[in-house]
Coordinates of C-alpha atoms and ligand atoms in Angstrom, one line a residue:
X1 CA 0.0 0.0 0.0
X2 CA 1.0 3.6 -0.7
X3 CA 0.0 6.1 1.9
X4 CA 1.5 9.1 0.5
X5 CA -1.3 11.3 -0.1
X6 CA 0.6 14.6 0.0
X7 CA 1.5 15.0 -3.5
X8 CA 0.7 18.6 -4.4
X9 CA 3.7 19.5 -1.6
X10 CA 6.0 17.3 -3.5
X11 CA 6.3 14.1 -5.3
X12 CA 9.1 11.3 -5.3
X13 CA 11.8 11.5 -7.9
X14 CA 10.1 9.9 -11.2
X15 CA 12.8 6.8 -12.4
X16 CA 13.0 8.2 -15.9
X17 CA 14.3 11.7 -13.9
X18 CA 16.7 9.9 -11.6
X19 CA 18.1 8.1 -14.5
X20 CA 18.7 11.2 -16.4
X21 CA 19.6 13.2 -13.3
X22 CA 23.1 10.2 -12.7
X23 CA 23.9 10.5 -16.1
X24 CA 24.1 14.1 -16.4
X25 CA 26.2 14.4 -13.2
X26 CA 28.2 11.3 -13.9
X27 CA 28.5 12.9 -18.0
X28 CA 27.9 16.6 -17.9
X29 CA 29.1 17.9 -14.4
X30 CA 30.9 20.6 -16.3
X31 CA 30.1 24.0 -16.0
X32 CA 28.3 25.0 -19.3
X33 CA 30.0 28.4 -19.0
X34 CA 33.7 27.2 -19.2
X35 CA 35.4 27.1 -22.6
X36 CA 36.4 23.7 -23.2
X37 CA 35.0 20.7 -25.1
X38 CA 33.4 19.3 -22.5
X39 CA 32.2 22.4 -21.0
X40 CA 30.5 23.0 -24.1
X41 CA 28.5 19.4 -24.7
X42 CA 27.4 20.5 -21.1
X43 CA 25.9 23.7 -22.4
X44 CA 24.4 22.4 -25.8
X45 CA 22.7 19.9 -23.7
X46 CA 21.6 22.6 -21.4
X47 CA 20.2 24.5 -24.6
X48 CA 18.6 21.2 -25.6
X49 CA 16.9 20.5 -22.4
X50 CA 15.5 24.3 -22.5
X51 CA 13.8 23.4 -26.0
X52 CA 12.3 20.4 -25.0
X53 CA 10.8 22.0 -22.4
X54 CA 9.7 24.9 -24.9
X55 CA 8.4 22.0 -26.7
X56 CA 6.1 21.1 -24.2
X57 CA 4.5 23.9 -22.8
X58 CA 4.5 25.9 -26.4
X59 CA 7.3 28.4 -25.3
X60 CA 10.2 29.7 -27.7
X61 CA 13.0 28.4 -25.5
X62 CA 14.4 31.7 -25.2
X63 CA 12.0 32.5 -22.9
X64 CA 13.1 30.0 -20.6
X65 CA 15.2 31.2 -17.5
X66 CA 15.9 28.3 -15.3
X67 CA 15.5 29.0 -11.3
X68 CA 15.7 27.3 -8.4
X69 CA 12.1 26.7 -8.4
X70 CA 8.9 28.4 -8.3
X71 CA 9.7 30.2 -5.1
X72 CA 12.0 32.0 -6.8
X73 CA 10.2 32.8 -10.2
X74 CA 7.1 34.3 -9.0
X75 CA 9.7 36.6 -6.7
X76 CA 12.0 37.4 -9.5
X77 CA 8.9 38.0 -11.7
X78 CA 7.5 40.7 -9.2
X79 CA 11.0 42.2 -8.3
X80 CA 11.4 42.6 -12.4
X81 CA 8.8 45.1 -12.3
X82 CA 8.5 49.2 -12.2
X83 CA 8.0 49.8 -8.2
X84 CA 4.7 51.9 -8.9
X85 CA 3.2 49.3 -11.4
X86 CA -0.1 48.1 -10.1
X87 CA -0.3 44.1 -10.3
X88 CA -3.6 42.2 -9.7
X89 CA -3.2 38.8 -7.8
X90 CA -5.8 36.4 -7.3
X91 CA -7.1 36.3 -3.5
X92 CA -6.0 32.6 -3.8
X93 CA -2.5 32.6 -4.8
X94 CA 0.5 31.0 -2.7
X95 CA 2.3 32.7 -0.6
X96 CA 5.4 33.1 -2.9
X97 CA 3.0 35.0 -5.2
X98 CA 1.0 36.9 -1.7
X99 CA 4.7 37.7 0.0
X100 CA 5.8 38.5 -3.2
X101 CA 3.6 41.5 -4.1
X102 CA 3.6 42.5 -0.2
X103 CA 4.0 46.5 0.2
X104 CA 3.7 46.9 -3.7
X105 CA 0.7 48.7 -5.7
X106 CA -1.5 45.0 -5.6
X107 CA -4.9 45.0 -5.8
X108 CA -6.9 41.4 -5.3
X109 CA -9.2 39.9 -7.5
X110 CA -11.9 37.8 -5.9
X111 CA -13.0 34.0 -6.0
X112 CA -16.6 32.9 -6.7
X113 CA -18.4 30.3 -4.6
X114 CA -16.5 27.4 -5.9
X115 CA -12.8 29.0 -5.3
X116 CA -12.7 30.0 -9.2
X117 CA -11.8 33.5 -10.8
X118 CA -14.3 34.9 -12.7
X119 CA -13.6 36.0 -16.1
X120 CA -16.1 39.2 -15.9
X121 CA -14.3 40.6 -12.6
X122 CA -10.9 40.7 -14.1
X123 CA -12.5 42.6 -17.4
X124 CA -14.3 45.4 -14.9
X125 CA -11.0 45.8 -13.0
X126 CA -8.6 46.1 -15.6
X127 CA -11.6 48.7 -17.3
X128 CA -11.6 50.4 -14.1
X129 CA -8.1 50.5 -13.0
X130 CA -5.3 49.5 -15.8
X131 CA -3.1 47.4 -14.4
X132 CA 0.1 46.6 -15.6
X133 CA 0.4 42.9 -14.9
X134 CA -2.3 40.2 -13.8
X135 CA -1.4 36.8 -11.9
X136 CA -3.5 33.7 -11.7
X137 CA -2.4 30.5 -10.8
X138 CA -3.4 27.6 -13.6
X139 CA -4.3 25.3 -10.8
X140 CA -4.7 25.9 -6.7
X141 CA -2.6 24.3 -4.5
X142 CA -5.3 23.6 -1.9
X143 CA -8.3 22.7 -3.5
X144 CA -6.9 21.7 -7.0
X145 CA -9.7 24.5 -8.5
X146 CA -8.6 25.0 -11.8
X147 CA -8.4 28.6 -12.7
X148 CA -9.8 29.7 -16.2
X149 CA -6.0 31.3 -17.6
X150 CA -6.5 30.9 -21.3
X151 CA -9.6 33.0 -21.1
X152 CA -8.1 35.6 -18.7
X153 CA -5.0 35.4 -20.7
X154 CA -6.5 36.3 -24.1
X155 CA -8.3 39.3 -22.0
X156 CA -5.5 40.6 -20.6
X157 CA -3.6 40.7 -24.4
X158 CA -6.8 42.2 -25.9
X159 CA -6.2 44.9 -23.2
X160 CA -2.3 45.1 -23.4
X161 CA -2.1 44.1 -20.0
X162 CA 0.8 41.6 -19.0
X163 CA -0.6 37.8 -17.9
X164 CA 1.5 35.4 -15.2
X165 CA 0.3 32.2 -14.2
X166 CA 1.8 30.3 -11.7
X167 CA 1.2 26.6 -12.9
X168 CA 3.4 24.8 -10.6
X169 CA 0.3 22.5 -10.0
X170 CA -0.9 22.5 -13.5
X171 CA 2.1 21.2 -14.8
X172 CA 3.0 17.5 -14.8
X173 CA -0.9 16.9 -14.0
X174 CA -2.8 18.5 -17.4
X175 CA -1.7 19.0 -20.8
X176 CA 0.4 22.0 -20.4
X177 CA 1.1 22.3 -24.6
X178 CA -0.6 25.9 -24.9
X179 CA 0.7 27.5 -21.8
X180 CA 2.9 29.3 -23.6
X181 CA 0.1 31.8 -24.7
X182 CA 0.8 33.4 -21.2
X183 CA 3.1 36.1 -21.2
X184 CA 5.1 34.8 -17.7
X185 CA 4.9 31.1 -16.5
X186 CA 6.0 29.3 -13.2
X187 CA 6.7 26.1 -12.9
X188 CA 8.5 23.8 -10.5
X189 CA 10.1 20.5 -11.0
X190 CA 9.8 18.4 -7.5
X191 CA 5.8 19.0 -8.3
X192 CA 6.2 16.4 -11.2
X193 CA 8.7 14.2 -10.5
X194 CA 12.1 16.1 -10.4
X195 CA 14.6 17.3 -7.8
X196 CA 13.7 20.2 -5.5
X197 CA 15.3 23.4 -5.8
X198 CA 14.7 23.5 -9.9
X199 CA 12.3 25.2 -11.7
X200 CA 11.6 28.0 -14.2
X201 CA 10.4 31.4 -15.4
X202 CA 9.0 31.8 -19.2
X203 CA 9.1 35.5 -19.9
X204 CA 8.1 37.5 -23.0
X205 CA 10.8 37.3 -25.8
X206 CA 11.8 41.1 -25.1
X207 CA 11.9 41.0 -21.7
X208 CA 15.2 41.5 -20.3
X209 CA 14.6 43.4 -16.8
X210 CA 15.0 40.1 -14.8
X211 CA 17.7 40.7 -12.3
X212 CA 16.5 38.9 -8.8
X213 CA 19.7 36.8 -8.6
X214 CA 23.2 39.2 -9.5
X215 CA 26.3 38.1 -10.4
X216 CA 27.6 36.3 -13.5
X217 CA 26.0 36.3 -17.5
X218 CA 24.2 33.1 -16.8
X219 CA 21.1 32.4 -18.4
X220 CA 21.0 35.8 -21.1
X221 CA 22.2 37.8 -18.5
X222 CA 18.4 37.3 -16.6
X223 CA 19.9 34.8 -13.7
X224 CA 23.3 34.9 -12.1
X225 CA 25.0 31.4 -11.1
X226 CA 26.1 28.0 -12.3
X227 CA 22.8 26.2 -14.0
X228 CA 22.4 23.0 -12.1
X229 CA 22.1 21.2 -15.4
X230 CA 21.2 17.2 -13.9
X231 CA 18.5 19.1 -12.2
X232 CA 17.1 20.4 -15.3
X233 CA 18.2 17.5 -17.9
X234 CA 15.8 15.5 -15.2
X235 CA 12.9 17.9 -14.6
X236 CA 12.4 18.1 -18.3
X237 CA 12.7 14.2 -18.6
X238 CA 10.0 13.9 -15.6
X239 CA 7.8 16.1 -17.6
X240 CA 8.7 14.3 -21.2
X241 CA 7.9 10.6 -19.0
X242 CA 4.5 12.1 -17.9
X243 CA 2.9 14.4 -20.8
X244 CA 1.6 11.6 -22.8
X245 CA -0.1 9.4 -20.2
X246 CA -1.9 12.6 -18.9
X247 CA -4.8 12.0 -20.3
X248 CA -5.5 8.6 -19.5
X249 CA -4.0 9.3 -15.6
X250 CA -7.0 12.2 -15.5
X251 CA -9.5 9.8 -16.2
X252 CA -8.5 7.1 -14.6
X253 CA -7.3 8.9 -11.6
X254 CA -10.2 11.4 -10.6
X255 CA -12.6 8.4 -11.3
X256 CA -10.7 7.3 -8.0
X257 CA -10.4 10.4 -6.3
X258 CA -14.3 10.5 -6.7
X259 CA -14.9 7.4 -5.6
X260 CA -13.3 8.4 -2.3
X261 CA -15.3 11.3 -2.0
X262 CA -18.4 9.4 -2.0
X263 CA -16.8 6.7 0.4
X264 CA -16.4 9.4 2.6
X265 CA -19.5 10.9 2.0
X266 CA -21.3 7.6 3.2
X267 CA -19.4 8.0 6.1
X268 CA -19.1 11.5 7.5
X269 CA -21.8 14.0 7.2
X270 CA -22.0 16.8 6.4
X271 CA -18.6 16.5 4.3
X272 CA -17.6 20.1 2.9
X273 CA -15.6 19.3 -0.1
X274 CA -14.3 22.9 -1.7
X275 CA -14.6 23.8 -5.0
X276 CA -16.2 20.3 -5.6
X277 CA -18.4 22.0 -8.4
X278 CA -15.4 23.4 -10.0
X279 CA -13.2 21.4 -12.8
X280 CA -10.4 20.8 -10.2
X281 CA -6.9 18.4 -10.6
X282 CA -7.3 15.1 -10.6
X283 CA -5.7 14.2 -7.9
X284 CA -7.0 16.5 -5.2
X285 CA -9.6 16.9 -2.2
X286 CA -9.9 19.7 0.1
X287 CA -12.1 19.3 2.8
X288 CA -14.0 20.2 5.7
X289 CA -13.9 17.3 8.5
X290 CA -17.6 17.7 10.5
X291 CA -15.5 17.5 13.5
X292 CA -12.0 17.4 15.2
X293 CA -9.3 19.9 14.5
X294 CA -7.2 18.8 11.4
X295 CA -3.9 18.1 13.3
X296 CA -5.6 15.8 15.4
X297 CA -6.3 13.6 11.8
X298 CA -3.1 13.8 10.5
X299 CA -0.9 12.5 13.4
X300 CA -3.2 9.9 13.8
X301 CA -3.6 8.9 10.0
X302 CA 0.5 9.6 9.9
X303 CA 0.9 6.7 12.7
X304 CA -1.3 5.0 10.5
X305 CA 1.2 5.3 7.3
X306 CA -1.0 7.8 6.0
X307 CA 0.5 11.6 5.4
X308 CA -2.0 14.1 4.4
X309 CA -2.2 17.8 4.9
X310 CA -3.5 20.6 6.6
X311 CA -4.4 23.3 3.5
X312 CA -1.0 23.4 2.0
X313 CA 2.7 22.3 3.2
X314 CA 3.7 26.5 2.9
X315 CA 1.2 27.3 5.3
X316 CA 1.1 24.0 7.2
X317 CA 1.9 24.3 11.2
X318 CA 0.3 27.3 11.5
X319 CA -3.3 25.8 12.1
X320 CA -5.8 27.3 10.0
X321 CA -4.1 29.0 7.5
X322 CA -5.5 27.7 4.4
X323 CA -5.8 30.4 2.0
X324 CA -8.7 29.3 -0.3
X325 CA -11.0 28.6 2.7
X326 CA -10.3 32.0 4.2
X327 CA -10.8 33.3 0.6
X328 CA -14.1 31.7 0.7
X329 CA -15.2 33.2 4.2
X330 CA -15.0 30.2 6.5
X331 CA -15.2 30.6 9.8
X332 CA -12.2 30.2 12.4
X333 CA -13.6 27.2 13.7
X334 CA -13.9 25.4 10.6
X335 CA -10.3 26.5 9.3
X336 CA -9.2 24.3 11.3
X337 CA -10.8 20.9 10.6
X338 CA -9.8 21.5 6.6
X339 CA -7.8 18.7 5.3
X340 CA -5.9 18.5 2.0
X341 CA -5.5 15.0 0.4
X342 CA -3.0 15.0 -3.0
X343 CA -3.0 11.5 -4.7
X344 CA -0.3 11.1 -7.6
X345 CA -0.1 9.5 -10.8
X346 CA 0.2 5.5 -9.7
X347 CA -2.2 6.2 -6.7
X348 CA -4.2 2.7 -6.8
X349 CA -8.1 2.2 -5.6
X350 CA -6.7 0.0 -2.8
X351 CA -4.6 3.3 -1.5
X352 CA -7.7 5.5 -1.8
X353 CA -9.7 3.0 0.0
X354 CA -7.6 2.0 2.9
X355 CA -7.5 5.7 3.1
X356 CA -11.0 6.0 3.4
X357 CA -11.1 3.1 6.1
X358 CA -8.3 4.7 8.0
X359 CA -10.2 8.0 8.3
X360 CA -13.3 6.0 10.4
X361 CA -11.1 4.2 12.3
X362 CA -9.6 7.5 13.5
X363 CA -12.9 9.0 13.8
X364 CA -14.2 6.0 16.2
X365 CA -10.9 6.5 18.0
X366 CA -11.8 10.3 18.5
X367 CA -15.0 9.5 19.7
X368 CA -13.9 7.2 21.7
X369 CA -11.4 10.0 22.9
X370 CA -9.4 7.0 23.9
X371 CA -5.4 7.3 23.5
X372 CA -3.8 6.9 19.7
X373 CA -3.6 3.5 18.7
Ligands
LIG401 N1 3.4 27.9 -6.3 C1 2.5 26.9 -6.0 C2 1.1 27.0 -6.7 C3 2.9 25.9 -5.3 O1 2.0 24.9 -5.0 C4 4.2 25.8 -4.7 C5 4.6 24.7 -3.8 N2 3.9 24.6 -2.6 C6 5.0 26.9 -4.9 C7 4.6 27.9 -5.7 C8 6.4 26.9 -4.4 O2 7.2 26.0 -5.1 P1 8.8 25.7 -4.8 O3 8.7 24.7 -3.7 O4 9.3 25.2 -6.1 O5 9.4 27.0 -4.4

C-alpha cells in the first residue's frame, strides 16, 4: 500500500528523472560556461533540455530562465517590475505569489463560490483601473480548483495588460502544450517528479529586466549562477515521461479520487468538499472534516502510514491558515478541521480505499477519545 497522499507539496523522484539526473552528473558535471569541449557538450545539452521543455509547454525556449524553483520565479517576476506598477493577484494565490507582491501597488481579484476566478471581474478591474500585470495560478494548491487562464490570458492581451500564471500544480498533471500563450509562467520541478530546488520562469521574448539573482552572465544575463544542469536535464525528462499518459491518468485517476469522495460521504456528514463543483486536478480533495481539529487527523492517520495535509505544506503548522477557505469566508472554527488530500499519478483504488477506512477508524478512536492506537 501507498499512503503518500501529499502530492501537491512534493512528489518522489520519477525513475526516468533519476536516470537522467546520474547520467548528467556522472557525464555533464561541467560548468556549461567554461570554454572547453566538454564544457561545451554540457551547455548544448543545457540548450537542448530548455527546447524540449519549450516543446512542451509551447514556449520559444528563449524564454526560458531556469531558477531554483517556483519560489523564486514568482519573486524574481515581481521584483522585475517598475516599483509603482499596479499588479492584480488572485485572493488565492500561494504565498510566494502573496509575500511577493507585499507592500507593492497589488490590488486582489476575488473568488466565486467554488474557489474560481471569474472572467467578468478581471475585465471590470482592468476597465476600471489599468493594471500593468495580472497573476493567476493555472491550478490551486489547496483545493486543485482549476483557474480559467487561457480566457483571462486572451483578456488581458486584448487589453495590453501583462498575464502570469503560476502553474506549478498545473504542470506534470494537465496538458500543459498551450501555456505558452501566457506572457510569464511558473513552474516547478519536485511537483512532477524532479529534484527540488529547480524550476523556471517563461518570460516574454523582449523582456530582459529580470535581475533577482546578480552576479555572472548566466542564463542571457536574466539569472546569475552555475545552471544545475542534472537538475534540469531531469525535470524536463519527468515532464517528457509524464505528458503523454496525462490523459489517460485524468480519467482514470479522478474516477478514484471521486470514488473516495463518495466513500467518505457515506461515512461522515455533512462532508464540505471545496470547489467540488469546479473542474479541479485530478488528484486533489480539500475538505472540511464535520468534527476534530485537522492536526488531530493527521498525526493519527501519519501513525497510521498515511500523510496528508493541513491546506497546503507553505502554510502547514500554523493551524488554520488555508488560503482558499479564508478566501471563501470560512469561519475560524472550521479553518481548522480542513484537510488536503494529494494522490499522484500510480495512486491505486486500494490506496484511496484504505485511506477512506483509515479516516473511520480514527474518527471511532476520537470519539472514543481513547489514547492513539
Ligand atoms: N506555487 C505553487 C502553486 C505551489 O504549489 C508551490 C509549492 N507549494 C510553490 C509555488 C512553491 O514552489 P517551490 O517549492 O518550487 O518553491
Amino acid at each position: 500500500m501507498n499512503g503518500y497522499f501529499d502530492y501537491n507539496a512534493t512528489t518522489p523522484l520519477h525513475p526516468a528523472a533519476r536516470d537522467a539526473w546520474l547520467r548528467a552528473s556522472e557525464k555533464h558535471w561541467h560548468n556549461p560556461s567554461s570554454l572547453y569541449r566538454d564544457a561545451g557538450l554540457t551547455s548544448q545539452q543545457l540548450e537542448s533540455a530548455r527546447e524540449r521543455l519549450g516543446d512542451l509547454i509551447g514556449a520559444e525556449a528563449e524564454r526560458i530562465v531556469f531558477t531554483s524553483g517556483a519560489t523564486e520565479s514568482n519573486n524574481a517576476l515581481f521584483a522585475s517590475l517598475p516599483a509603482d506598477a499596479l499588479v492584480v493577484i488572485s485572493a488565492i494565490e500561494h504565498p510566494s505569489v502573496r509575500e511577493a507582491v507585499r507592500g507593492r501597488n497589488a490590488v486582489e481579484l476575488p473568488v466565486n463560490a467554488s474557489g474560481v476566478v471569474e472572467v467578468e471581474e478581471l475585465k471590470q478591474l482592468i476597465t476600471s483601473k489599468r493594471p500593468a500585470l495580472v497573476s493567476v495560478m493555472a491550478a490551486n494548491n489547496e483545493s486543485g480548483a482549476l483557474q480559467p487562464w487561457r480566457e483571462l490570458a486572451a483578456l488581458c492581451r486584448e487589453h495590453g495588460v501583462l498575464f502570469h500564471t503560476d502553474a506549478a500544480q498545473w504542470l506534470g498533471k494537465l496538458d500543459a502544450a498551450d501555456l505558452g500563450d501566457c506572457d510569464y509562467i511558473t513552474g516547478s520541478a519536485h511537483k512532477f517528479g524532479g529534484n527540488k530546488g529547480c524550476g523556471f520562469l517563461v518570460l516574454p521574448k523582449e523582456d530582459s529586466r529580470l535581475g533577482f539573482i546578480r552576479g555572472g552572465p548566466q542564463e542571457n544575463g536574466r539569472r546569475a549562477g552555475t545552471e544545475n544542469y542534472p537538475a534540469i536535464e531531469a525535470m524536463v525528462t519527468a515532464l517528457e515521461a509524464i505528458t503523454p499518459r496525462l490523459s489517460e491518468i485524468q480519467h482514470t485517476q479522478s474516477k478514484l479520487r471521486d470514488g473516495f469522495i463518495t466513500e467518505m460521504r457515506a461515512r461522515f456528514e455533512p462532508l464540505r468538499v471545496i470547489s467540488e463543483s469546479a473542474p479541479r486536478l485530478w488528484n486533489t480533495v480539500l475538505m472540511v472534516m464535520p468534527e476534530h481539529d485537522n492536526l488531530k487527523w493527521l498525526t493519527r492517520l501519519s501513525r497510521r502510514g498515511f500523510s496528508i495535509s493541513t491546506g497546503s505544506a507553505c502554510s502547514s503548522g500554523k493551524e488554520g491558515s488555508s488560503v482558499v477557505v479564508t478566501a471563501l469566508g470560512a469561519s475560524a472554527e472550521e479553518l481548522k478541521r480542513v484537510v488536503r488530500i494529494s494522490g499522484g499519478w500510480e495512486t491505486t483504488e486500494a490506496d484511496w480505499q484504505a485511506l477512506a477506512a483509515s479516516f473511520v477508524e480514527v474518527f471511532e478512536e476520537l470519539n472514543r477519545g481513547g489514547k492513539p492506537q
